Amino acid sequence: MGGVAQILDLAYLNPIWWLSVAILGFKLFALVDAATRREDAYRAADKKTKPFWLAILAIAFGWDLLFGVNFFTGIGTLAGLVASIVYMVDVRPAIRELTGGGGRGGRSNTGPYGPW
């Protein structure tokens, strides 16, 4: 069973189902986050371009949505997961540092006496 049918199977007691949904959610979050960042921030952070990351993350998410999350033989699932992790731990923090957290809610790590 693959793709959307894997999610709609509703096998709530199966831990693989929960892991599949978590991976899809993680990839979707990375894709949406990459889409909401400014394009010039990618260049300023000396990372690949915004269209590059959007394409990679969209392919990663779309692959699992169409063919299903397959942990043991799915090279597409694993490659997409690695790409999403790289975006989240390398690209996203560099962009957030340059843009001041992305302007969401005015959060900052500086207090009245300096950084904390």
PDB file of N, CA and C in Angstrom, residues 1 4 19 30 33 36 39 42 45 48-49 65 72 85 95 97 111 115:
ATOM      1  N   MET A   1       0.859  -1.171   0.000  1.00  0.00           N
ATOM      2  CA  MET A   1       0.000   0.000   0.000  1.00  0.00           C
ATOM      3  C   MET A   1       0.904   1.233   0.000  1.00  0.00           C
ATOM      4  N   VAL A   4      -1.092   8.134  -0.496  1.00  0.00           N
ATOM      5  CA  VAL A   4      -2.156   8.671   0.341  1.00  0.00           C
ATOM      6  C   VAL A   4      -2.945   7.544   0.996  1.00  0.00           C
ATOM      7  N   LEU A  19       4.997   6.647  12.590  1.00  0.00           N
ATOM      8  CA  LEU A  19       6.281   7.107  12.087  1.00  0.00           C
ATOM      9  C   LEU A  19       6.153   7.680  10.677  1.00  0.00           C
ATOM     10  N   ALA A  30       9.172  21.422   6.776  1.00  0.00           N
ATOM     11  CA  ALA A  30      10.393  21.945   6.153  1.00  0.00           C
ATOM     12  C   ALA A  30      10.070  22.652   4.839  1.00  0.00           C
ATOM     13  N   ASP A  33       8.259  25.971   5.612  1.00  0.00           N
ATOM     14  CA  ASP A  33       9.222  26.908   6.186  1.00  0.00           C
ATOM     15  C   ASP A  33      10.131  27.479   5.102  1.00  0.00           C
ATOM     16  N   THR A  36       8.381  30.127   3.054  1.00  0.00           N
ATOM     17  CA  THR A  36       8.058  31.406   3.698  1.00  0.00           C
ATOM     18  C   THR A  36       9.273  32.293   3.945  1.00  0.00           C
ATOM     19  N   GLU A  39      13.987  35.162  -0.300  1.00  0.00           N
ATOM     20  CA  GLU A  39      14.932  34.586  -1.250  1.00  0.00           C
ATOM     21  C   GLU A  39      16.334  35.141  -1.077  1.00  0.00           C
ATOM     22  N   TYR A  42      18.730  33.392   1.577  1.00  0.00           N
ATOM     23  CA  TYR A  42      19.477  32.184   1.203  1.00  0.00           C
ATOM     24  C   TYR A  42      20.851  32.562   0.653  1.00  0.00           C
ATOM     25  N   ALA A  45      23.106  33.955   3.445  1.00  0.00           N
ATOM     26  CA  ALA A  45      23.599  32.911   4.345  1.00  0.00           C
ATOM     27  C   ALA A  45      24.572  31.978   3.640  1.00  0.00           C
ATOM     28  N   LYS A  48      22.402  27.260  -0.759  1.00  0.00           N
ATOM     29  CA  LYS A  48      21.825  27.141  -2.099  1.00  0.00           C
ATOM     30  C   LYS A  48      20.631  28.080  -2.207  1.00  0.00           C
ATOM     31  N   THR A  49      20.144  28.267  -3.422  1.00  0.00           N
ATOM     32  CA  THR A  49      19.051  29.216  -3.649  1.00  0.00           C
ATOM     33  C   THR A  49      17.725  28.691  -3.118  1.00  0.00           C
ATOM     34  N   LEU A  65       4.260  11.145  -0.615  1.00  0.00           N
ATOM     35  CA  LEU A  65       2.816  11.275  -0.760  1.00  0.00           C
ATOM     36  C   LEU A  65       2.301  10.368  -1.874  1.00  0.00           C
ATOM     37  N   PHE A  72      12.512   0.571   4.594  1.00  0.00           N
ATOM     38  CA  PHE A  72      13.520  -0.458   4.400  1.00  0.00           C
ATOM     39  C   PHE A  72      14.062  -0.512   2.982  1.00  0.00           C
ATOM     40  N   ILE A  85      16.262  17.035   6.882  1.00  0.00           N
ATOM     41  CA  ILE A  85      17.058  17.223   8.102  1.00  0.00           C
ATOM     42  C   ILE A  85      18.169  18.233   7.850  1.00  0.00           C
ATOM     43  N   ILE A  95      19.534  31.063   8.124  1.00  0.00           N
ATOM     44  CA  ILE A  95      18.611  32.080   7.614  1.00  0.00           C
ATOM     45  C   ILE A  95      17.935  32.815   8.767  1.00  0.00           C
ATOM     46  N   GLU A  97      19.127  33.342  11.684  1.00  0.00           N
ATOM     47  CA  GLU A  97      20.109  34.223  12.316  1.00  0.00           C
ATOM     48  C   GLU A  97      20.223  35.542  11.563  1.00  0.00           C
ATOM     49  N   GLY A 111      17.960  39.680  25.986  1.00  0.00           N
ATOM     50  CA  GLY A 111      17.211  40.231  27.094  1.00  0.00           C
ATOM     51  C   GLY A 111      17.641  41.665  27.344  1.00  0.00           C
ATOM     52  N   PRO A 115      22.471  39.066  25.283  1.00  0.00           N
ATOM     53  CA  PRO A 115      21.953  37.751  24.878  1.00  0.00           C
ATOM     54  C   PRO A 115      21.862  36.787  26.055  1.00  0.00           C
TER      55      PRO A 115
END
